[in-house]
Short mmCIF file of the C-alpha atoms (twelve columns), coordinates in Angstrom:
data_MODEL
# 
_entry.id   MODEL 
# 
loop_
_atom_site.group_PDB 
_atom_site.id 
_atom_site.type_symbol 
_atom_site.label_atom_id 
_atom_site.label_alt_id 
_atom_site.label_comp_id 
_atom_site.label_asym_id 
_atom_site.label_seq_id 
_atom_site.Cartn_x 
_atom_site.Cartn_y 
_atom_site.Cartn_z 
_atom_site.pdbx_PDB_model_num 
ATOM 1   C CA . UNK A 1   128.331 -101.401 -106.325 1 
ATOM 2   C CA . UNK A 2   131.450 -102.062 -104.253 1 
ATOM 3   C CA . UNK A 3   132.770 -104.943 -102.237 1 
ATOM 4   C CA . UNK A 4   133.067 -104.919 -98.464  1 
ATOM 5   C CA . UNK A 5   136.819 -104.350 -98.656  1 
ATOM 6   C CA . UNK A 6   139.473 -101.657 -98.320  1 
ATOM 7   C CA . UNK A 7   139.292 -100.756 -102.002 1 
ATOM 8   C CA . UNK A 8   135.562 -100.134 -101.670 1 
ATOM 9   C CA . UNK A 9   136.058 -98.005  -98.567  1 
ATOM 10  C CA . UNK A 10  138.794 -96.014  -100.303 1 
ATOM 11  C CA . UNK A 11  136.544 -95.428  -103.316 1 
ATOM 12  C CA . UNK A 12  133.641 -94.232  -101.179 1 
ATOM 13  C CA . UNK A 13  135.988 -91.905  -99.301  1 
ATOM 14  C CA . UNK A 14  137.225 -90.404  -102.578 1 
ATOM 15  C CA . UNK A 15  133.652 -89.914  -103.751 1 
ATOM 16  C CA . UNK A 16  132.666 -88.243  -100.471 1 
ATOM 17  C CA . UNK A 17  135.611 -85.860  -100.728 1 
ATOM 18  C CA . UNK A 18  134.601 -85.022  -104.296 1 
ATOM 19  C CA . UNK A 19  131.084 -84.142  -103.152 1 
ATOM 20  C CA . UNK A 20  129.433 -87.166  -104.782 1 
ATOM 21  C CA . UNK A 21  126.350 -88.595  -103.066 1 
ATOM 22  C CA . UNK A 22  126.849 -92.284  -102.333 1 
ATOM 23  C CA . UNK A 23  123.671 -93.261  -100.499 1 
ATOM 24  C CA . UNK A 24  122.648 -95.528  -103.387 1 
ATOM 25  C CA . UNK A 25  125.919 -97.478  -103.436 1 
ATOM 26  C CA . UNK A 26  125.452 -101.132 -102.491 1 
ATOM 27  C CA . UNK A 27  128.135 -103.163 -100.703 1 
ATOM 28  C CA . UNK A 28  128.308 -106.790 -101.784 1 
ATOM 29  C CA . UNK A 29  130.541 -108.835 -99.453  1 
ATOM 30  C CA . UNK A 30  130.519 -111.759 -101.889 1 
ATOM 31  C CA . UNK A 31  132.600 -109.962 -104.523 1 
ATOM 32  C CA . UNK A 32  135.638 -107.678 -104.558 1 
ATOM 33  C CA . UNK A 33  135.535 -104.030 -105.507 1 
ATOM 34  C CA . UNK A 34  136.639 -103.982 -109.144 1 
ATOM 35  C CA . UNK A 35  140.277 -102.856 -109.083 1 
ATOM 36  C CA . UNK A 36  142.560 -102.404 -112.075 1 
ATOM 37  C CA . UNK A 37  146.299 -102.099 -111.469 1 
ATOM 38  C CA . UNK A 38  148.482 -100.887 -114.304 1 
ATOM 39  C CA . UNK A 39  152.157 -101.746 -114.718 1 
ATOM 40  C CA . UNK A 40  153.890 -98.628  -116.060 1 
ATOM 41  C CA . UNK A 41  157.541 -98.316  -117.124 1 
ATOM 42  C CA . UNK A 42  158.936 -94.859  -116.486 1 
ATOM 43  C CA . UNK A 43  162.606 -94.862  -117.551 1 
ATOM 44  C CA . UNK A 44  163.423 -91.901  -119.780 1 
ATOM 45  C CA . UNK A 45  159.858 -91.533  -121.073 1 
ATOM 46  C CA . UNK A 46  158.211 -88.143  -120.639 1 
ATOM 47  C CA . UNK A 47  155.096 -90.117  -119.745 1 
ATOM 48  C CA . UNK A 48  155.202 -93.667  -118.464 1 
ATOM 49  C CA . UNK A 49  154.777 -96.528  -120.924 1 
ATOM 50  C CA . UNK A 50  151.807 -98.749  -120.071 1 
ATOM 51  C CA . UNK A 51  152.999 -102.373 -120.172 1 
ATOM 52  C CA . UNK A 52  150.199 -104.430 -118.649 1 
ATOM 53  C CA . UNK A 53  147.120 -104.289 -116.440 1 
ATOM 54  C CA . UNK A 54  146.073 -106.633 -113.646 1 
ATOM 55  C CA . UNK A 55  142.320 -106.763 -113.039 1 
ATOM 56  C CA . UNK A 56  140.688 -107.940 -109.815 1 
ATOM 57  C CA . UNK A 57  136.978 -108.385 -110.510 1 
ATOM 58  C CA . UNK A 58  134.031 -110.748 -110.474 1 
ATOM 59  C CA . UNK A 59  131.870 -111.051 -113.586 1 
ATOM 60  C CA . UNK A 60  129.146 -113.194 -112.019 1 
ATOM 61  C CA . UNK A 61  125.635 -111.759 -112.279 1 
ATOM 62  C CA . UNK A 62  124.482 -110.217 -109.027 1 
ATOM 63  C CA . UNK A 63  122.934 -112.569 -106.514 1 
ATOM 64  C CA . UNK A 64  119.181 -111.989 -106.342 1 
ATOM 65  C CA . UNK A 65  119.132 -110.331 -102.872 1 
ATOM 66  C CA . UNK A 66  121.888 -107.914 -103.928 1 
ATOM 67  C CA . UNK A 67  120.129 -107.160 -107.214 1 
ATOM 68  C CA . UNK A 68  116.901 -106.482 -105.316 1 
ATOM 69  C CA . UNK A 69  118.694 -104.064 -102.986 1 
ATOM 70  C CA . UNK A 70  120.323 -102.253 -105.923 1 
ATOM 71  C CA . UNK A 71  116.949 -101.895 -107.667 1 
ATOM 72  C CA . UNK A 72  115.417 -100.528 -104.456 1 
ATOM 73  C CA . UNK A 73  118.231 -97.970  -104.143 1 
ATOM 74  C CA . UNK A 74  117.785 -96.974  -107.783 1 
ATOM 75  C CA . UNK A 75  114.059 -96.373  -107.276 1 
ATOM 76  C CA . UNK A 76  114.827 -94.400  -104.119 1 
ATOM 77  C CA . UNK A 77  117.051 -91.864  -105.896 1 
ATOM 78  C CA . UNK A 78  115.293 -91.795  -109.288 1 
ATOM 79  C CA . UNK A 79  112.882 -89.062  -108.257 1 
ATOM 80  C CA . UNK A 80  115.778 -86.751  -107.337 1 
ATOM 81  C CA . UNK A 81  117.881 -87.005  -110.500 1 
ATOM 82  C CA . UNK A 82  117.503 -85.858  -114.091 1 
ATOM 83  C CA . UNK A 83  119.219 -88.799  -115.768 1 
ATOM 84  C CA . UNK A 84  120.514 -92.316  -115.250 1 
ATOM 85  C CA . UNK A 85  123.786 -92.980  -117.087 1 
ATOM 86  C CA . UNK A 86  124.658 -96.667  -117.398 1 
ATOM 87  C CA . UNK A 87  128.276 -97.531  -118.123 1 
ATOM 88  C CA . UNK A 88  128.102 -101.250 -118.783 1 
ATOM 89  C CA . UNK A 89  131.444 -102.889 -118.033 1 
ATOM 90  C CA . UNK A 90  129.882 -106.349 -118.321 1 
ATOM 91  C CA . UNK A 91  130.880 -107.262 -114.775 1 
ATOM 92  C CA . UNK A 92  127.516 -108.730 -113.813 1 
ATOM 93  C CA . UNK A 93  125.988 -105.579 -112.294 1 
ATOM 94  C CA . UNK A 94  123.783 -104.448 -115.190 1 
ATOM 95  C CA . UNK A 95  121.314 -107.321 -115.057 1 
ATOM 96  C CA . UNK A 96  118.007 -107.477 -116.892 1 
ATOM 97  C CA . UNK A 97  116.357 -106.564 -113.593 1 
ATOM 98  C CA . UNK A 98  118.468 -103.418 -113.268 1 
ATOM 99  C CA . UNK A 99  117.663 -102.421 -116.859 1 
ATOM 100 C CA . UNK A 100 113.954 -102.961 -116.192 1 
ATOM 101 C CA . UNK A 101 114.270 -100.739 -113.114 1 
ATOM 102 C CA . UNK A 102 115.784 -98.000  -115.290 1 
ATOM 103 C CA . UNK A 103 112.786 -98.131  -117.619 1 
ATOM 104 C CA . UNK A 104 110.435 -98.062  -114.630 1 
ATOM 105 C CA . UNK A 105 112.234 -95.001  -113.266 1 
ATOM 106 C CA . UNK A 106 111.755 -93.195  -116.552 1 
ATOM 107 C CA . UNK A 107 108.072 -94.129  -116.694 1 
ATOM 108 C CA . UNK A 108 107.493 -92.876  -113.146 1 
ATOM 109 C CA . UNK A 109 109.845 -89.890  -112.942 1 
ATOM 110 C CA . UNK A 110 110.676 -88.941  -116.539 1 
ATOM 111 C CA . UNK A 111 114.431 -89.395  -116.109 1 
ATOM 112 C CA . UNK A 112 116.677 -89.542  -119.170 1 
ATOM 113 C CA . UNK A 113 118.225 -92.973  -119.831 1 
ATOM 114 C CA . UNK A 114 121.720 -93.033  -121.338 1 
ATOM 115 C CA . UNK A 115 124.078 -95.958  -121.826 1 
ATOM 116 C CA . UNK A 116 127.540 -96.909  -123.003 1 
ATOM 117 C CA . UNK A 117 126.553 -100.434 -123.914 1 
ATOM 118 C CA . UNK A 118 129.948 -102.028 -124.647 1 
ATOM 119 C CA . UNK A 119 128.109 -104.483 -126.872 1 
ATOM 120 C CA . UNK A 120 124.699 -106.078 -126.540 1 
ATOM 121 C CA . UNK A 121 122.836 -103.028 -127.791 1 
ATOM 122 C CA . UNK A 122 119.522 -104.860 -127.920 1 
ATOM 123 C CA . UNK A 123 119.505 -105.148 -124.129 1 
ATOM 124 C CA . UNK A 124 119.146 -101.366 -123.991 1 
ATOM 125 C CA . UNK A 125 116.345 -100.930 -126.490 1 
ATOM 126 C CA . UNK A 126 114.358 -97.792  -125.837 1 
ATOM 127 C CA . UNK A 127 117.104 -95.862  -124.029 1 
ATOM 128 C CA . UNK A 128 117.230 -92.173  -124.918 1 
ATOM 129 C CA . UNK A 129 120.960 -92.005  -125.672 1 
ATOM 130 C CA . UNK A 130 122.919 -95.091  -126.723 1 
ATOM 131 C CA . UNK A 131 126.680 -94.879  -127.258 1 
ATOM 132 C CA . UNK A 132 128.860 -97.585  -128.751 1 
ATOM 133 C CA . UNK A 133 132.132 -97.825  -130.667 1 
ATOM 134 C CA . UNK A 134 132.762 -98.915  -134.226 1 
ATOM 135 C CA . UNK A 135 133.408 -102.575 -133.411 1 
ATOM 136 C CA . UNK A 136 130.235 -102.835 -131.325 1 
ATOM 137 C CA . UNK A 137 128.169 -101.166 -134.033 1 
ATOM 138 C CA . UNK A 138 129.574 -103.483 -136.693 1 
ATOM 139 C CA . UNK A 139 128.913 -106.537 -134.534 1 
ATOM 140 C CA . UNK A 140 125.281 -105.474 -134.122 1 
ATOM 141 C CA . UNK A 141 124.881 -104.730 -137.829 1 
ATOM 142 C CA . UNK A 142 126.680 -107.887 -138.915 1 
ATOM 143 C CA . UNK A 143 128.726 -105.854 -141.391 1 
ATOM 144 C CA . UNK A 144 131.485 -103.258 -141.533 1 
ATOM 145 C CA . UNK A 145 130.498 -99.610  -141.421 1 
ATOM 146 C CA . UNK A 146 130.869 -98.337  -144.993 1 
ATOM 147 C CA . UNK A 147 133.656 -95.882  -145.798 1 
ATOM 148 C CA . UNK A 148 131.419 -93.764  -148.024 1 
ATOM 149 C CA . UNK A 149 129.915 -91.007  -145.812 1 
ATOM 150 C CA . UNK A 150 126.332 -91.297  -147.079 1 
ATOM 151 C CA . UNK A 151 126.286 -95.095  -146.802 1 
ATOM 152 C CA . UNK A 152 127.837 -94.939  -143.338 1 
ATOM 153 C CA . UNK A 153 125.095 -92.612  -142.128 1 
ATOM 154 C CA . UNK A 154 122.466 -94.913  -143.629 1 
ATOM 155 C CA . UNK A 155 123.954 -97.780  -141.614 1 
ATOM 156 C CA . UNK A 156 123.893 -95.724  -138.417 1 
ATOM 157 C CA . UNK A 157 120.270 -94.761  -139.064 1 
ATOM 158 C CA . UNK A 158 119.404 -98.435  -139.465 1 
ATOM 159 C CA . UNK A 159 121.207 -99.316  -136.244 1 
ATOM 160 C CA . UNK A 160 119.361 -96.565  -134.366 1 
ATOM 161 C CA . UNK A 161 116.053 -98.040  -135.505 1 
ATOM 162 C CA . UNK A 162 117.160 -101.482 -134.329 1 
ATOM 163 C CA . UNK A 163 118.031 -100.045 -130.905 1 
ATOM 164 C CA . UNK A 164 114.888 -97.906  -130.733 1 
ATOM 165 C CA . UNK A 165 117.109 -95.128  -129.342 1 
ATOM 166 C CA . UNK A 166 116.327 -91.433  -129.600 1 
ATOM 167 C CA . UNK A 167 120.013 -90.672  -130.075 1 
ATOM 168 C CA . UNK A 168 122.570 -93.214  -131.252 1 
ATOM 169 C CA . UNK A 169 126.221 -92.148  -131.142 1 
ATOM 170 C CA . UNK A 170 129.004 -94.292  -132.606 1 
ATOM 171 C CA . UNK A 171 132.567 -93.314  -131.708 1 
ATOM 172 C CA . UNK A 172 135.148 -93.782  -134.460 1 
ATOM 173 C CA . UNK A 173 138.440 -93.065  -132.706 1 
ATOM 174 C CA . UNK A 174 140.508 -90.520  -134.606 1 
ATOM 175 C CA . UNK A 175 137.685 -90.139  -137.145 1 
ATOM 176 C CA . UNK A 176 135.354 -88.541  -134.592 1 
ATOM 177 C CA . UNK A 177 131.757 -89.684  -134.172 1 
ATOM 178 C CA . UNK A 178 128.636 -90.361  -136.183 1 
ATOM 179 C CA . UNK A 179 125.158 -89.897  -134.762 1 
ATOM 180 C CA . UNK A 180 121.560 -90.516  -135.714 1 
ATOM 181 C CA . UNK A 181 118.165 -89.413  -134.413 1 
ATOM 182 C CA . UNK A 182 114.705 -90.179  -135.828 1 
ATOM 183 C CA . UNK A 183 114.964 -87.035  -137.969 1 
ATOM 184 C CA . UNK A 184 118.619 -86.652  -138.946 1 
ATOM 185 C CA . UNK A 185 122.124 -88.084  -138.934 1 
ATOM 186 C CA . UNK A 186 125.588 -86.618  -139.173 1 
ATOM 187 C CA . UNK A 187 129.329 -86.931  -138.727 1 
ATOM 188 C CA . UNK A 188 131.314 -84.857  -136.236 1 
ATOM 189 C CA . UNK A 189 135.084 -84.887  -136.915 1 
ATOM 190 C CA . UNK A 190 137.612 -84.848  -134.065 1 
ATOM 191 C CA . UNK A 191 137.434 -81.542  -132.222 1 
ATOM 192 C CA . UNK A 192 141.205 -81.120  -132.293 1 
ATOM 193 C CA . UNK A 193 144.255 -83.302  -132.582 1 
ATOM 194 C CA . UNK A 194 145.342 -84.375  -129.116 1 
ATOM 195 C CA . UNK A 195 148.411 -86.321  -128.049 1 
ATOM 196 C CA . UNK A 196 147.128 -89.497  -126.420 1 
ATOM 197 C CA . UNK A 197 148.889 -90.476  -123.196 1 
ATOM 198 C CA . UNK A 198 146.173 -92.480  -121.457 1 
ATOM 199 C CA . UNK A 199 142.682 -93.450  -122.646 1 
ATOM 200 C CA . UNK A 200 141.477 -94.280  -119.114 1 
ATOM 201 C CA . UNK A 201 138.023 -92.811  -118.621 1 
ATOM 202 C CA . UNK A 202 137.639 -91.429  -122.140 1 
ATOM 203 C CA . UNK A 203 134.543 -93.492  -122.901 1 
ATOM 204 C CA . UNK A 204 132.904 -92.619  -119.588 1 
ATOM 205 C CA . UNK A 205 133.703 -88.954  -120.233 1 
ATOM 206 C CA . UNK A 206 131.927 -89.113  -123.582 1 
ATOM 207 C CA . UNK A 207 128.873 -90.740  -121.980 1 
ATOM 208 C CA . UNK A 208 128.783 -88.131  -119.200 1 
ATOM 209 C CA . UNK A 209 129.036 -85.195  -121.615 1 
ATOM 210 C CA . UNK A 210 126.434 -86.633  -123.995 1 
ATOM 211 C CA . UNK A 211 124.084 -87.022  -121.022 1 
ATOM 212 C CA . UNK A 212 124.726 -83.471  -119.830 1 
ATOM 213 C CA . UNK A 213 124.357 -82.049  -123.336 1 
ATOM 214 C CA . UNK A 214 121.093 -83.902  -123.941 1 
ATOM 215 C CA . UNK A 215 119.684 -82.566  -120.674 1 
ATOM 216 C CA . UNK A 216 120.795 -79.044  -121.604 1 
ATOM 217 C CA . UNK A 217 118.972 -79.247  -124.930 1 
ATOM 218 C CA . UNK A 218 122.011 -79.196  -127.216 1 
ATOM 219 C CA . UNK A 219 121.662 -80.438  -130.773 1 
ATOM 220 C CA . UNK A 220 123.265 -83.844  -131.441 1 
ATOM 221 C CA . UNK A 221 126.165 -82.365  -133.445 1 
ATOM 222 C CA . UNK A 222 126.949 -79.903  -130.644 1 
ATOM 223 C CA . UNK A 223 126.655 -82.652  -128.035 1 
ATOM 224 C CA . UNK A 224 129.093 -84.899  -129.900 1 
ATOM 225 C CA . UNK A 225 131.488 -82.006  -130.407 1 
ATOM 226 C CA . UNK A 226 131.436 -81.180  -126.693 1 
ATOM 227 C CA . UNK A 227 132.031 -84.841  -125.837 1 
ATOM 228 C CA . UNK A 228 134.951 -84.924  -128.281 1 
ATOM 229 C CA . UNK A 229 136.479 -81.865  -126.638 1 
ATOM 230 C CA . UNK A 230 136.169 -83.398  -123.179 1 
ATOM 231 C CA . UNK A 231 137.635 -86.742  -124.256 1 
ATOM 232 C CA . UNK A 232 140.513 -84.900  -125.925 1 
ATOM 233 C CA . UNK A 233 141.390 -83.389  -122.551 1 
ATOM 234 C CA . UNK A 234 141.114 -86.668  -120.661 1 
ATOM 235 C CA . UNK A 235 143.459 -88.662  -122.909 1 
ATOM 236 C CA . UNK A 236 146.258 -86.142  -122.354 1 
ATOM 237 C CA . UNK A 237 146.392 -86.866  -118.613 1 
ATOM 238 C CA . UNK A 238 147.737 -90.013  -116.976 1 
ATOM 239 C CA . UNK A 239 145.080 -91.735  -114.897 1 
ATOM 240 C CA . UNK A 240 141.475 -90.724  -114.371 1 
ATOM 241 C CA . UNK A 241 140.739 -87.064  -114.959 1 
ATOM 242 C CA . UNK A 242 137.532 -85.017  -114.831 1 
ATOM 243 C CA . UNK A 243 137.611 -81.889  -117.040 1 
ATOM 244 C CA . UNK A 244 136.521 -78.704  -115.315 1 
ATOM 245 C CA . UNK A 245 133.750 -76.432  -116.483 1 
ATOM 246 C CA . UNK A 246 136.278 -73.653  -117.159 1 
ATOM 247 C CA . UNK A 247 138.364 -75.977  -119.340 1 
ATOM 248 C CA . UNK A 248 135.331 -77.039  -121.355 1 
ATOM 249 C CA . UNK A 249 134.073 -73.476  -121.797 1 
ATOM 250 C CA . UNK A 250 137.523 -72.357  -122.968 1 
ATOM 251 C CA . UNK A 251 137.772 -75.184  -125.497 1 
ATOM 252 C CA . UNK A 252 134.187 -74.648  -126.668 1 
ATOM 253 C CA . UNK A 253 134.972 -71.014  -127.443 1 
ATOM 254 C CA . UNK A 254 138.277 -71.851  -129.136 1 
ATOM 255 C CA . UNK A 255 136.892 -74.765  -131.159 1 
ATOM 256 C CA . UNK A 256 133.271 -74.136  -132.226 1 
ATOM 257 C CA . UNK A 257 131.205 -76.962  -133.653 1 
ATOM 258 C CA . UNK A 258 132.198 -77.492  -137.307 1 
ATOM 259 C CA . UNK A 259 129.475 -77.278  -139.960 1 
ATOM 260 C CA . UNK A 260 127.670 -80.576  -140.507 1 
# 
């Protein structure tokens, strides 16, 4: 979803040059392309100091004709993909109709459904992989995640049942991640200590790697570990960054999944 503006055209051009198929992208002339401008102080810093961010966006739910077109595009590509990854920025695009279309795509084509919910987990009931952070998990549970490891895992198991997810992954910042499936639950500590320069894209990186790992048949602990490794790379680079396969393979070999 982009606006009919220069920012949208620039984004599509970048995607084309990166080899990303964009035939399903919808242009909505009634809203701007979401654009986030950061104010960074350089000075004597090795890396610039982020001071503020100016967001240009529209959080209105999609108009019905635009939503209908997006759903049609989703159905058109669903038979040619293995997974649908939903990164919900709560900007009005992920409507109930779009979520229903995701479920319909899975029923018809068997695609994997994955989501970074950013709150509102119940809207994504039945997704295969659901990712949220600590605050979102606690909001859904109505209580803090316990500090005791066994009690924390019990809480994550309960939340997974509430979400009816096959995998639930809760990110815990510098404490790593906890996960739960119908059969097991566990904690994956941080893969390695990384100096954080910029968290832009870290959450989307985790969602992308969890989706890839689930498709590849990795166990949940291995999937979370791989996602941790990828996020650890991303936060060390200013701006958006996509880790390469060679980088991930090198880190995977150097930092094997710790025992659960």
